[in-house]
CSV table of C-alpha atoms in Angstrom, one decimal:
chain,number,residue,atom,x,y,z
T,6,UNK,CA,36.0,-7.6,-26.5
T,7,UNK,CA,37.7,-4.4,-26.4
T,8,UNK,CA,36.7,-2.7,-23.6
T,9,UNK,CA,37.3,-6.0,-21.5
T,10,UNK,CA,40.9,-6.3,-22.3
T,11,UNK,CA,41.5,-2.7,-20.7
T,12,UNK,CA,39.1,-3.5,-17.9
T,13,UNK,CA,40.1,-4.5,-14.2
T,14,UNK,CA,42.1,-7.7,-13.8
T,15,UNK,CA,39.7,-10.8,-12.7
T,16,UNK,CA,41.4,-13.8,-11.5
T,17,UNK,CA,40.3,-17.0,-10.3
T,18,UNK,CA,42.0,-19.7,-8.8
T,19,UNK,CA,40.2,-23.5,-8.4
T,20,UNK,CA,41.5,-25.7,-5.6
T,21,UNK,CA,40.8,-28.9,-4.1
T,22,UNK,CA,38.9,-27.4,-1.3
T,23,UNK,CA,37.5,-23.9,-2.2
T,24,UNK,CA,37.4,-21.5,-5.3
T,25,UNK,CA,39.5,-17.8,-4.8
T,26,UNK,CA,38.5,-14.8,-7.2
T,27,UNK,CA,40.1,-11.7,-6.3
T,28,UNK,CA,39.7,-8.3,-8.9
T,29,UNK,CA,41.5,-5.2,-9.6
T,30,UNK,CA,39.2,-2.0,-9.3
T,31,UNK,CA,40.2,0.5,-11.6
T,32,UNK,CA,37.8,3.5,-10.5
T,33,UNK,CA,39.7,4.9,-7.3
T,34,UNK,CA,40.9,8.4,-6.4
T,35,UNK,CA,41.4,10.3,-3.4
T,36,UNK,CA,37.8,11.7,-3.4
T,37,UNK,CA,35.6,8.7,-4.5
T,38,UNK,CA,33.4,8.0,-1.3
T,39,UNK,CA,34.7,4.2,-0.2
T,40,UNK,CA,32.5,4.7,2.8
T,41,UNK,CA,29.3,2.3,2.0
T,42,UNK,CA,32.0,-0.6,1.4
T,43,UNK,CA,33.7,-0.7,5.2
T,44,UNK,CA,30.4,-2.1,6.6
T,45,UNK,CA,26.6,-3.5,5.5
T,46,UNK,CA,26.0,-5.7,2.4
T,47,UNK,CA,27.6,-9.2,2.2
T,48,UNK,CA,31.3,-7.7,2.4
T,49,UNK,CA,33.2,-6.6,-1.3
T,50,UNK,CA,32.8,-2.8,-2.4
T,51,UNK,CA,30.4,-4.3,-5.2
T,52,UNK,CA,32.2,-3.1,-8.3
T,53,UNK,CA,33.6,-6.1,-9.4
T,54,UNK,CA,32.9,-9.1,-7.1
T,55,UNK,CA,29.5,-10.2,-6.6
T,56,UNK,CA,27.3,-12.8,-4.5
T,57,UNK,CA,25.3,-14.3,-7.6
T,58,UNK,CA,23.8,-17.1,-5.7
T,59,UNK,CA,24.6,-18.4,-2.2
T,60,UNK,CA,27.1,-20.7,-4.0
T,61,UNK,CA,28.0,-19.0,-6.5
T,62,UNK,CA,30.3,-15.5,-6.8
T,63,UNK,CA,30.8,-14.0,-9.7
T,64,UNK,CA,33.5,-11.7,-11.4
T,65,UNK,CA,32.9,-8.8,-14.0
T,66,UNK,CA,34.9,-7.5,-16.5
T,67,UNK,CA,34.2,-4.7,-19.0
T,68,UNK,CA,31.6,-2.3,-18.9
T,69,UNK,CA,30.4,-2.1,-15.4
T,70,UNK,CA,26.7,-1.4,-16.6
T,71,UNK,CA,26.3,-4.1,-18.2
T,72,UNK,CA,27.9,-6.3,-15.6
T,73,UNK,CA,25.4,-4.6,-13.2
T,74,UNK,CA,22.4,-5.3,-15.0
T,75,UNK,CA,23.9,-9.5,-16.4
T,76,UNK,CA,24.5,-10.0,-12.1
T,77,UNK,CA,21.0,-8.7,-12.0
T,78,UNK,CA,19.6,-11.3,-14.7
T,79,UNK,CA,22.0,-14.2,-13.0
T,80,UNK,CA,20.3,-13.4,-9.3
T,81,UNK,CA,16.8,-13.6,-10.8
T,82,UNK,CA,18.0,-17.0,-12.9
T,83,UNK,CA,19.5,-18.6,-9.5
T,84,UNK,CA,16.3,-18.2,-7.1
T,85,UNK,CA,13.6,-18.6,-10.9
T,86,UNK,CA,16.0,-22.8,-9.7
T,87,UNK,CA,15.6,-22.5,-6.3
T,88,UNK,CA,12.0,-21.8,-6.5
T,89,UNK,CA,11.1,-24.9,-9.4
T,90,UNK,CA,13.8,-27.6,-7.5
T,91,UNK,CA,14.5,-26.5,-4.4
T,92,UNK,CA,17.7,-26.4,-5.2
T,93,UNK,CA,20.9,-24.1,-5.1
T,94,UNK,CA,21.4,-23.4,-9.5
T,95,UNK,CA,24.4,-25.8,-10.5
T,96,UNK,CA,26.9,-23.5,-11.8
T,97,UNK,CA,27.3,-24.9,-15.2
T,98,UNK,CA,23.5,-24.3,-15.7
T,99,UNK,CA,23.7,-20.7,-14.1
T,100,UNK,CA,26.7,-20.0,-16.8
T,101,UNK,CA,24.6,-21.2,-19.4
T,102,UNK,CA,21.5,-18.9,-18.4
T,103,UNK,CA,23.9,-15.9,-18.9
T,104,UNK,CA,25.2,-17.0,-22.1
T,105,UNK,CA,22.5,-18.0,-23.5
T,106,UNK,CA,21.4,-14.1,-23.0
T,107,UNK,CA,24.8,-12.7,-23.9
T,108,UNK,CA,24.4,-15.0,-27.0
T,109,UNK,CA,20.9,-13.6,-28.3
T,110,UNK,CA,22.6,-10.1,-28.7
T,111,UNK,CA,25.0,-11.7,-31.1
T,112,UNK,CA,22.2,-12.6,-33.3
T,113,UNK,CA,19.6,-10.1,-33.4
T,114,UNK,CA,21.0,-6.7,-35.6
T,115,UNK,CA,20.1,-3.5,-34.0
T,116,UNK,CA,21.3,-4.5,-30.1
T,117,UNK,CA,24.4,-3.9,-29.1
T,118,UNK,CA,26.0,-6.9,-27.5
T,119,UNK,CA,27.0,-6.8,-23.5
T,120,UNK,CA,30.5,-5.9,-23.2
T,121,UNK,CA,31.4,-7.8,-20.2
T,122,UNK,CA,33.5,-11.2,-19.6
T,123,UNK,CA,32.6,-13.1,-16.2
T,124,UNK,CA,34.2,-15.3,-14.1
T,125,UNK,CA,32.0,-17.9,-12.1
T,126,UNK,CA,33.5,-19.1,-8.9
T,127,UNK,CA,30.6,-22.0,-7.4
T,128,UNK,CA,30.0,-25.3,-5.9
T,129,UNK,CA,27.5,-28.1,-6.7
T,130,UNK,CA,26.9,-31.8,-5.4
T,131,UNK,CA,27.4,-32.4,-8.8
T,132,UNK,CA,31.0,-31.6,-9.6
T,133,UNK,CA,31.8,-30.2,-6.4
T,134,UNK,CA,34.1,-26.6,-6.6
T,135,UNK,CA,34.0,-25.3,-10.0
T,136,UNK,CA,35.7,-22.3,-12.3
T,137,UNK,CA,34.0,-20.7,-15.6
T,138,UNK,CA,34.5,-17.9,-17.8
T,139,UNK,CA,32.1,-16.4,-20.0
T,140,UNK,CA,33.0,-13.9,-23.1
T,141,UNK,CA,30.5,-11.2,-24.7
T,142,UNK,CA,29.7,-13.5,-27.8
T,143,UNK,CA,28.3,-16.3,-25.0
T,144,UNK,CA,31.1,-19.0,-25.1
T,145,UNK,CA,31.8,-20.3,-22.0
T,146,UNK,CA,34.4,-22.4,-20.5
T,147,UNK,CA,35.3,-24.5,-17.1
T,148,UNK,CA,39.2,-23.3,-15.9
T,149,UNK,CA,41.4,-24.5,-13.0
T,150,UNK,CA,42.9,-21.1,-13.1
T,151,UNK,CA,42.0,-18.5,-15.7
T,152,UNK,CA,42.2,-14.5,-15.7
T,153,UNK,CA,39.7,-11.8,-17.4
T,154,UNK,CA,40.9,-8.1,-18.1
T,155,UNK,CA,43.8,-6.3,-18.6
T,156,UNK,CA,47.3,-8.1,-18.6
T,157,UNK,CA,45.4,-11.7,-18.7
T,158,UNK,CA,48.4,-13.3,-20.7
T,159,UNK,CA,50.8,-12.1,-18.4
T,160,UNK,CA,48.7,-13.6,-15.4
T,161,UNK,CA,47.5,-16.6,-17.8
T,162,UNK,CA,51.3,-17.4,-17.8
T,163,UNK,CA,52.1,-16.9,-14.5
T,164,UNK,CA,49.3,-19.3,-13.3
T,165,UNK,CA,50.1,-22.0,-15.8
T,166,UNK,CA,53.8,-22.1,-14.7
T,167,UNK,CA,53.0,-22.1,-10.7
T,168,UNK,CA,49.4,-24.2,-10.6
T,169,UNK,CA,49.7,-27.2,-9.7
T,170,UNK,CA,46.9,-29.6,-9.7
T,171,UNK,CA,45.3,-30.6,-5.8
T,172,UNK,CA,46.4,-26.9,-4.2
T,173,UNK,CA,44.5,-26.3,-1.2
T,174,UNK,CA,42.7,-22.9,-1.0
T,175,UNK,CA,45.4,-21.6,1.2
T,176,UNK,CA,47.9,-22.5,-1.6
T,177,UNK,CA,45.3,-21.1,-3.8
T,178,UNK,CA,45.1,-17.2,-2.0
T,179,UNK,CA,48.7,-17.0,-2.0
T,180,UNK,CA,49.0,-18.0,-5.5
T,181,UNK,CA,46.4,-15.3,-6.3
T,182,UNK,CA,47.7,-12.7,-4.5
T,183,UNK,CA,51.2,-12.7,-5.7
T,184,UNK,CA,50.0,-13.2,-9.5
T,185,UNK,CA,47.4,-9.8,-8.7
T,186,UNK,CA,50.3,-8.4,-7.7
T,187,UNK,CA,52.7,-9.2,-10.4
T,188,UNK,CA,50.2,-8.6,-13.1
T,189,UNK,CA,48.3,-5.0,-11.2
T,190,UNK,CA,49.8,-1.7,-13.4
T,191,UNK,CA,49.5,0.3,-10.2
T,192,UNK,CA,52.5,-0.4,-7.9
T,193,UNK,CA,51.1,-0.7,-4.8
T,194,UNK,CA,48.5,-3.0,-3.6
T,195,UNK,CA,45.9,-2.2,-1.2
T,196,UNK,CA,42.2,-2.8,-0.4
T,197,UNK,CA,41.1,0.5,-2.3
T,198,UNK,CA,42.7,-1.4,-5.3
T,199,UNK,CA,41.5,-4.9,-4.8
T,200,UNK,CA,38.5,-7.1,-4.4
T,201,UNK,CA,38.8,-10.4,-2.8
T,202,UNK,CA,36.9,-13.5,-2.2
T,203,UNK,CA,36.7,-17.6,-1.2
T,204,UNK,CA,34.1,-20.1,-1.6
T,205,UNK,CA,34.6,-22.8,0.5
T,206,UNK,CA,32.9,-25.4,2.1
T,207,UNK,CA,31.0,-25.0,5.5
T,208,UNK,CA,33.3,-27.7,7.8
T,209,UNK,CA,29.9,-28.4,10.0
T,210,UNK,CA,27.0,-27.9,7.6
T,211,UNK,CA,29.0,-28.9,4.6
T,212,UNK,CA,27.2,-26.1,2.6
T,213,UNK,CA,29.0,-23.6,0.4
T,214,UNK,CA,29.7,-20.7,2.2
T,215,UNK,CA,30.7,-17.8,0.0
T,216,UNK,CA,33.2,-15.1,1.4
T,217,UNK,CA,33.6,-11.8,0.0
T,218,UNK,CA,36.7,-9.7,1.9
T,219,UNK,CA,36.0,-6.6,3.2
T,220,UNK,CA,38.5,-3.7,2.7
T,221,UNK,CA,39.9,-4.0,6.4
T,222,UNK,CA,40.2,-7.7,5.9
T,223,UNK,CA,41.9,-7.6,1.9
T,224,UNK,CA,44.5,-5.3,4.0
T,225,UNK,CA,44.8,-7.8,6.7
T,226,UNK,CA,45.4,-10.3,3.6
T,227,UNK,CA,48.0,-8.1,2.1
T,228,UNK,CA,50.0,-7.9,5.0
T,229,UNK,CA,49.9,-11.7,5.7
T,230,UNK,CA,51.2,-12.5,2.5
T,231,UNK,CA,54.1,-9.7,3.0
T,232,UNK,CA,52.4,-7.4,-0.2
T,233,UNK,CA,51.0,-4.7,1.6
T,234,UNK,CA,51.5,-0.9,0.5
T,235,UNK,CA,54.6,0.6,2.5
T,236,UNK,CA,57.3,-2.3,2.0
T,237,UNK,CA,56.1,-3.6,-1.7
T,238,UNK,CA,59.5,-3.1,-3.4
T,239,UNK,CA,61.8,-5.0,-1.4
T,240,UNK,CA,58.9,-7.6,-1.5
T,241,UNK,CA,58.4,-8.0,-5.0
T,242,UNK,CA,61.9,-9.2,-5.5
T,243,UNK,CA,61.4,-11.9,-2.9
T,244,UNK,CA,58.0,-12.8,-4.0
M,20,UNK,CA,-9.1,-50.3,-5.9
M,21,UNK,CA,-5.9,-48.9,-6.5
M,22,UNK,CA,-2.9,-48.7,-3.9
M,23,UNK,CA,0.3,-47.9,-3.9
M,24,UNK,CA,2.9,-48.5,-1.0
M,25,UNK,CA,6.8,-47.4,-0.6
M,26,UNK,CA,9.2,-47.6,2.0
M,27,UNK,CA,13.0,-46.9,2.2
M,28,UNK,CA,16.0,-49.1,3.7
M,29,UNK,CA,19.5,-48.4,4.8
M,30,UNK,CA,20.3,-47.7,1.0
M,31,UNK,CA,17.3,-48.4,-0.8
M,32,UNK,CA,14.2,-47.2,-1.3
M,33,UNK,CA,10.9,-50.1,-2.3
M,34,UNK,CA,8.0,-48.8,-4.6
M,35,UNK,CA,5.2,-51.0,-4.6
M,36,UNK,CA,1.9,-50.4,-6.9
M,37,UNK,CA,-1.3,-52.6,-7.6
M,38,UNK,CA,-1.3,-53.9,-11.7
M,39,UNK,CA,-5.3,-53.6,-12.0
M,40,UNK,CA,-6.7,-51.4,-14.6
M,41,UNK,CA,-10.4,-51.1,-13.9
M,42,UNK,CA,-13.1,-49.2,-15.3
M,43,UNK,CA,-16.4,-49.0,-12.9
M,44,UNK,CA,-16.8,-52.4,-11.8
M,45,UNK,CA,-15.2,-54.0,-14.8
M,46,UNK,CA,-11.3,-55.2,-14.5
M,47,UNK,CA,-9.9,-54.5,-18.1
M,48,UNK,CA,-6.1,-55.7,-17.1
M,49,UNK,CA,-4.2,-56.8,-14.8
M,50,UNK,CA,-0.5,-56.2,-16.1
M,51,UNK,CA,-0.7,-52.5,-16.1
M,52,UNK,CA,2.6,-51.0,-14.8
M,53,UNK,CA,1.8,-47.9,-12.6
M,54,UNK,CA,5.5,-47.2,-11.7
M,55,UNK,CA,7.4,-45.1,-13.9
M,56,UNK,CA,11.2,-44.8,-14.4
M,57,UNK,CA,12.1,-41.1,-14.7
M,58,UNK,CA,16.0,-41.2,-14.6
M,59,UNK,CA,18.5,-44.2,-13.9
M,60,UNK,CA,17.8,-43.9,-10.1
M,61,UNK,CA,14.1,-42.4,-9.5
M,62,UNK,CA,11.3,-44.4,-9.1
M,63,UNK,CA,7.5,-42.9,-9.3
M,64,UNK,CA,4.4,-44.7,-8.6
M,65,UNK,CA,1.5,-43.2,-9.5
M,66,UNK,CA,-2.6,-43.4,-9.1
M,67,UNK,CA,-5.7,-41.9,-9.2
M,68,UNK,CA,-8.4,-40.6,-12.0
M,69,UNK,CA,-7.6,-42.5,-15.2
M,70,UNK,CA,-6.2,-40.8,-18.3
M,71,UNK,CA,-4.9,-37.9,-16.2
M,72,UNK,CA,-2.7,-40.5,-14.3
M,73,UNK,CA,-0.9,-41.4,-18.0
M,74,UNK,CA,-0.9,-38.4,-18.9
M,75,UNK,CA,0.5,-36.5,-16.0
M,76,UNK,CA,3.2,-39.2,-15.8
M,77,UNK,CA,3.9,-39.1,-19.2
M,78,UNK,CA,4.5,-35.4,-18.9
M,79,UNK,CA,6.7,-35.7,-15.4
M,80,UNK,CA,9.2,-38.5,-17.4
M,81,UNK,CA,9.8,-36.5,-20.7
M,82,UNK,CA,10.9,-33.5,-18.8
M,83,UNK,CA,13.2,-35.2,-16.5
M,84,UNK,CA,14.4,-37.1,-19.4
M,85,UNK,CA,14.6,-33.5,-21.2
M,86,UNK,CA,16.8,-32.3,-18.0
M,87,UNK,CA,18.6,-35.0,-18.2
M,88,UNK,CA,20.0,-34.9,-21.6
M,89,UNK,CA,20.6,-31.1,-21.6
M,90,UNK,CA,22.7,-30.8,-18.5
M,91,UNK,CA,24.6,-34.4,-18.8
M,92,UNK,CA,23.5,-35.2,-15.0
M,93,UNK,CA,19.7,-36.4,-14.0
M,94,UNK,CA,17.9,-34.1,-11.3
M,95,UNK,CA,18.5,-35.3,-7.8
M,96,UNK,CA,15.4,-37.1,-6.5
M,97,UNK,CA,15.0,-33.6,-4.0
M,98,UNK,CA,15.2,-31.3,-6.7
M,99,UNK,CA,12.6,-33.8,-9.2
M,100,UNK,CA,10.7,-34.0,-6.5
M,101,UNK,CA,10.2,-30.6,-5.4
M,102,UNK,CA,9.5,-30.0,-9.3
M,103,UNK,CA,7.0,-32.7,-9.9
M,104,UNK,CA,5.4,-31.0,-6.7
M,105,UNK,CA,5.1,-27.7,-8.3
M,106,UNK,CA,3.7,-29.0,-11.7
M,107,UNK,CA,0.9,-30.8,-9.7
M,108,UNK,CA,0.1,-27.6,-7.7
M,109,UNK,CA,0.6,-25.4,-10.5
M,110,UNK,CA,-2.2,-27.6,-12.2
M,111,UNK,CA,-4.6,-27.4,-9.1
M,112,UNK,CA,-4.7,-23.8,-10.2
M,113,UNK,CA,-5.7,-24.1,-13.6
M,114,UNK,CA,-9.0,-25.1,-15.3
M,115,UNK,CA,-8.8,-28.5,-16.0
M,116,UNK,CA,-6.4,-29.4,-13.2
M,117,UNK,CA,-4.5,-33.3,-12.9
M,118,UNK,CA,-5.8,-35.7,-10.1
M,119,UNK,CA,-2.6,-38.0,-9.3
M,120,UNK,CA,-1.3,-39.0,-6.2
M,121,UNK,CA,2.4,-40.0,-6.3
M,122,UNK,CA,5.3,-42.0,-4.9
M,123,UNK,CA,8.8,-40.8,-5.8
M,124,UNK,CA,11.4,-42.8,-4.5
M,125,UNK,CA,14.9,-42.1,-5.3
M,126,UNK,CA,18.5,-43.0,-4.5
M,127,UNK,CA,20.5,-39.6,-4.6
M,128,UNK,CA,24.1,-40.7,-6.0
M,129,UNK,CA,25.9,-37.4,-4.8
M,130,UNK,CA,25.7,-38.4,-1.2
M,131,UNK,CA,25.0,-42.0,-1.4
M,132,UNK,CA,21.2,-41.5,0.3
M,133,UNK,CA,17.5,-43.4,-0.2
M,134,UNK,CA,14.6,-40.5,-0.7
M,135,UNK,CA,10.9,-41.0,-0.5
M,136,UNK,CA,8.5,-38.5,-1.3
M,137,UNK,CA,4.7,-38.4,-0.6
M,138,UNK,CA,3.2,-36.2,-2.8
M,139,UNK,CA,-1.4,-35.7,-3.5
M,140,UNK,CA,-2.7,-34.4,-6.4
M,141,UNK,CA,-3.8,-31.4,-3.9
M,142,UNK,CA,0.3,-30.6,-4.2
M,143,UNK,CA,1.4,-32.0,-0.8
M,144,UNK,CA,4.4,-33.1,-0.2
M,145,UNK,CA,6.3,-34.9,2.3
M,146,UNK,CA,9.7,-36.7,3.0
M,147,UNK,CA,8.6,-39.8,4.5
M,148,UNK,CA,10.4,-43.0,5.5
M,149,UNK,CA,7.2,-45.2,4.5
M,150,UNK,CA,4.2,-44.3,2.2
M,151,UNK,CA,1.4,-45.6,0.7
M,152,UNK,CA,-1.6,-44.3,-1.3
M,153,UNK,CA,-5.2,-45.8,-1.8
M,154,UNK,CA,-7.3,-47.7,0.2
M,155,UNK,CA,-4.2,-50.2,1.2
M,156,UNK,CA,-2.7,-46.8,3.0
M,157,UNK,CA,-5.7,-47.5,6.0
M,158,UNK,CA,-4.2,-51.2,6.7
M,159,UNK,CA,-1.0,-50.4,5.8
M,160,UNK,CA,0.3,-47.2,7.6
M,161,UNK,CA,-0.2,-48.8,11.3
M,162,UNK,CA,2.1,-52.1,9.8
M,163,UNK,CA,4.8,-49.8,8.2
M,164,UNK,CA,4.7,-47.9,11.5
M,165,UNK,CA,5.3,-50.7,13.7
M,166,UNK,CA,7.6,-52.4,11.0
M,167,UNK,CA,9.3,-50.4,9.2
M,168,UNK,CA,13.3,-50.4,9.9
M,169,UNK,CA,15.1,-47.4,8.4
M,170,UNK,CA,18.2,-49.0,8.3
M,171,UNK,CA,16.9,-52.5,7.4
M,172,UNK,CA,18.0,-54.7,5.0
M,173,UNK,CA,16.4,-55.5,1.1
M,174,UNK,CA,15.1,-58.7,2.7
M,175,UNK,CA,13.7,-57.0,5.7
M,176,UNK,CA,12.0,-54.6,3.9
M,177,UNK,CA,10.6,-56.9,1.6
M,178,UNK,CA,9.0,-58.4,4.3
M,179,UNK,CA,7.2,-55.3,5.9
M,180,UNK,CA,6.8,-54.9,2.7
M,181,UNK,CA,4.8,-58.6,2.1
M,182,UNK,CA,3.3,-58.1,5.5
M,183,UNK,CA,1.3,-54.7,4.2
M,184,UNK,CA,0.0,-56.5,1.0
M,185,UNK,CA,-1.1,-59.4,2.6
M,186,UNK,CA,-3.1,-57.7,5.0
M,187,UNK,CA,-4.5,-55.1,2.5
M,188,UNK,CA,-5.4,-58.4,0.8
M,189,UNK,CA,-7.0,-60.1,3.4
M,190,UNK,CA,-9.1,-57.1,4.7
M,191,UNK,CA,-10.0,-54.9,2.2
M,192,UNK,CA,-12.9,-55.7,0.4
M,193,UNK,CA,-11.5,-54.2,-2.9
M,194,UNK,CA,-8.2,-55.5,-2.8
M,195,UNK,CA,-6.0,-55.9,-5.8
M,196,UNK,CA,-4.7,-59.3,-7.1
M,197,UNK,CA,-1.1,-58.4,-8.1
M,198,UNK,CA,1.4,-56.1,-7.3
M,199,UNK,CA,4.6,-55.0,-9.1
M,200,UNK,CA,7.2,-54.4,-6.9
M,201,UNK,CA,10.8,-52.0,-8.2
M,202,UNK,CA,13.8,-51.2,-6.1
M,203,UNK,CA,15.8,-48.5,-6.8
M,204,UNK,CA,19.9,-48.5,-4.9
M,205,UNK,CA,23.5,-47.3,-6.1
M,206,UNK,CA,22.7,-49.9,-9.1
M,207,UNK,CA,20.2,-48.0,-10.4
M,208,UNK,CA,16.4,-49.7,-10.6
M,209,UNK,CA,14.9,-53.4,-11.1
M,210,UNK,CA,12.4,-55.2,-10.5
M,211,UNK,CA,11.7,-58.0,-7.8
M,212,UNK,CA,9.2,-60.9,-7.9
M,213,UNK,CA,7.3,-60.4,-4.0
């Protein structure tokens, strides 16, 4: 529980039509090779934002190790559904996979549990778009808008006082983009700082389509919504 | 000799299955219900050796019912049915492996849709619009094929329905007396008197 509330930010958003997540990377510097996130892979840099399932994206906070190896477990989980019902996992059931994992350390003395907190951005026929959270001790939870990591009452806050229910997802982006970057300790926002992403629905197949940003297009993002690098002071008054 | 016919509707889907219990040439009942409810709207008809056909079905309803109750929502009839596939296959595989063809009809409330599925006890399956198992499925399959209406009404498909069993019953030497005959729609599953 420690570790998570010093991790990177995690914030999701659920709206009507679509489901945002968008992270805060805490591991930059000058010299750390961002090279193998401009291009290949499904889009994201992969530290904090990951394609679970092809309708679900997940969020990690806390120790990225463990969050590697639990995206790992939720993967396998996902396709061990689709290959016994043909099925995309419903996201409820895929959050309860992982916690019932995260929930055997708790029990068994000599493990150490996994220090990570997830959030669970998905969509099923079921219930349509959907938002969880998961903790270490394997609770889990269905949001509208929720926050992991560092600063999350000052986010939690933020979101309760400007969500409203029904936002669309474009509502829902700008929302998350201005609570990242009230809540972010670093004062300027860019892609090297940031992970972005949107599940929304395909408006011809009407199948989930997940969409983690790339770093060019989380810039392109930043700039829309007037919170790119260069001019972020006179914009945070205004914001 | 045992058959078993299906066929879906606009909204619907019809499972039809023979009542006859027999053992060699002997009839021991004639009230036996071969079609098993598995969740509020899924339908399965099933047939073939006796013992593993009970059995088997047995097995297929308690899980769904077991899916049911842990995750709040019943498996769509896509998802049951690819699953009640893979059990069957999964048994062709083993030693003592399940011989049971099936009918699983279904009405999928997320998007409002009639499902059929054909499924042996090899572990075939296939979406169908009609289906039928058994000797019935040589009279039958031409009938539902020239017949059959996939966006008919109840009553019209009650009536291909009638036209399959009667001439099952009028030229096959084996025929079954009796028939029961379930519906499954938005309002879940009953039965109908042919």
């Amino acid at each position: 529980m420690e570790a998570i509330s010093h991790a990177g930010t995690v914030l999701g958003v659920l709206a009507k039509d679509g489901v945002v997540l968008a992270a805060e990377k805490k591991v930059t510097g000058k010299l750390l090779d961002l090279s193998e996130a401009k291009q290949g892979g499904y889009g994201g840099s992969g530290e904090k934002i990951f394609l679970l399932n092809s309708n679900v994206i997940g969020g990690v906070a806390g120790l990225t190790a463990d969050g590697n190896s639990l995206i790992n477990y939720a993967r396998s989980a996902a396709q061990q559904h689709l290959l016994n019902y043909n099925e995309d996992i419903p996201v409820e059931l895929l959050a309860q996979r992982l916690c019932d994992l995260k929930q055997g350390y708790t029990q068994y003395g000599g493990l150490r549990p996994f220090g990570v907190s997830l959030l669970y951005a998905g969509y099923d026929p079921h219930y349509q778009f959907q938002l969880y959270h998961s903790d270490p001790s394997g609770n889990y939870s269905g949001w509208k808008a929720t926050c992991i990591g560092a600063n999350n009452g000052t986010a939690q806050s933020l979101l309760k006082q400007e969500y409203k229910d029904d936002i669309t997802v474009e509502d829902a982006i700008g929302l998350v983009v201005r609570t990242m970057s009230k809540t972010m300790d670093s004062t300027t926002l860019g892609s090297e700082k940031l992970e972005f992403a949107v599940l929304t629905l395909d408006p011809e197949t009407k199948e989930p389509k997940a969409k983690i940003y790339r770093p060019v297009e989380v810039d392109a993002l930043l700039v829309k919504h007037g919170l790119a690098k260069k001019d972020e002071d006179t914009e945070m008054k205004t914001a | 000799m045992e058959c078993s016919f299906a066929l879906t509707g606009k909204d619907y889907v019809l499972v039809a299955a023979d009542t006859t219990s027999a053992r060699s040439i002997i009839k021991m009942k004639i009230d036996e219900d071969k079609i098993k409810t598995l969740s509020p709207h899924l339908l399965m008809a099933y047939s073939g050796e006796p013992g593993d056909t009970v059995q088997f079905a047995e097995y297929i309803e308690r899980n769904i019912r077991l899916y049911h109750i842990r995750n709040l929502y019943p498996l769509r009839p896509q998802s049951a049915a690819a699953w009640i596939r893979r059990s069957l296959a999964e048994s062709l595989r083993s030693r003592h492996p399940y011989s049971v063809n099936l009918l699983v009809g279904g009405f999928d409330t997320a998007d409002q849709s009639p499902h059929l599925y054909w499924i042996d006890y090899l572990g075939t399956m296939a979406t169908v619009p009609y289906a039928a198992h058994g000797y019935g499925s040589y009279f039958a399959s031409s009938l539902l094929d020239r017949y059959h209406n996939p966006d008919g009404t109840l009553e019209e498909g009650l009536a291909t329905l009638r036209r399959a069993i009667d001439e099952t019953s009028k030229r096959l030497i084996v025929a079954p007396g009796k028939y029961m005959v379930k519906v499954v729609d938005k309002d879940g599953i009953r039965e109908i008197e042919l």
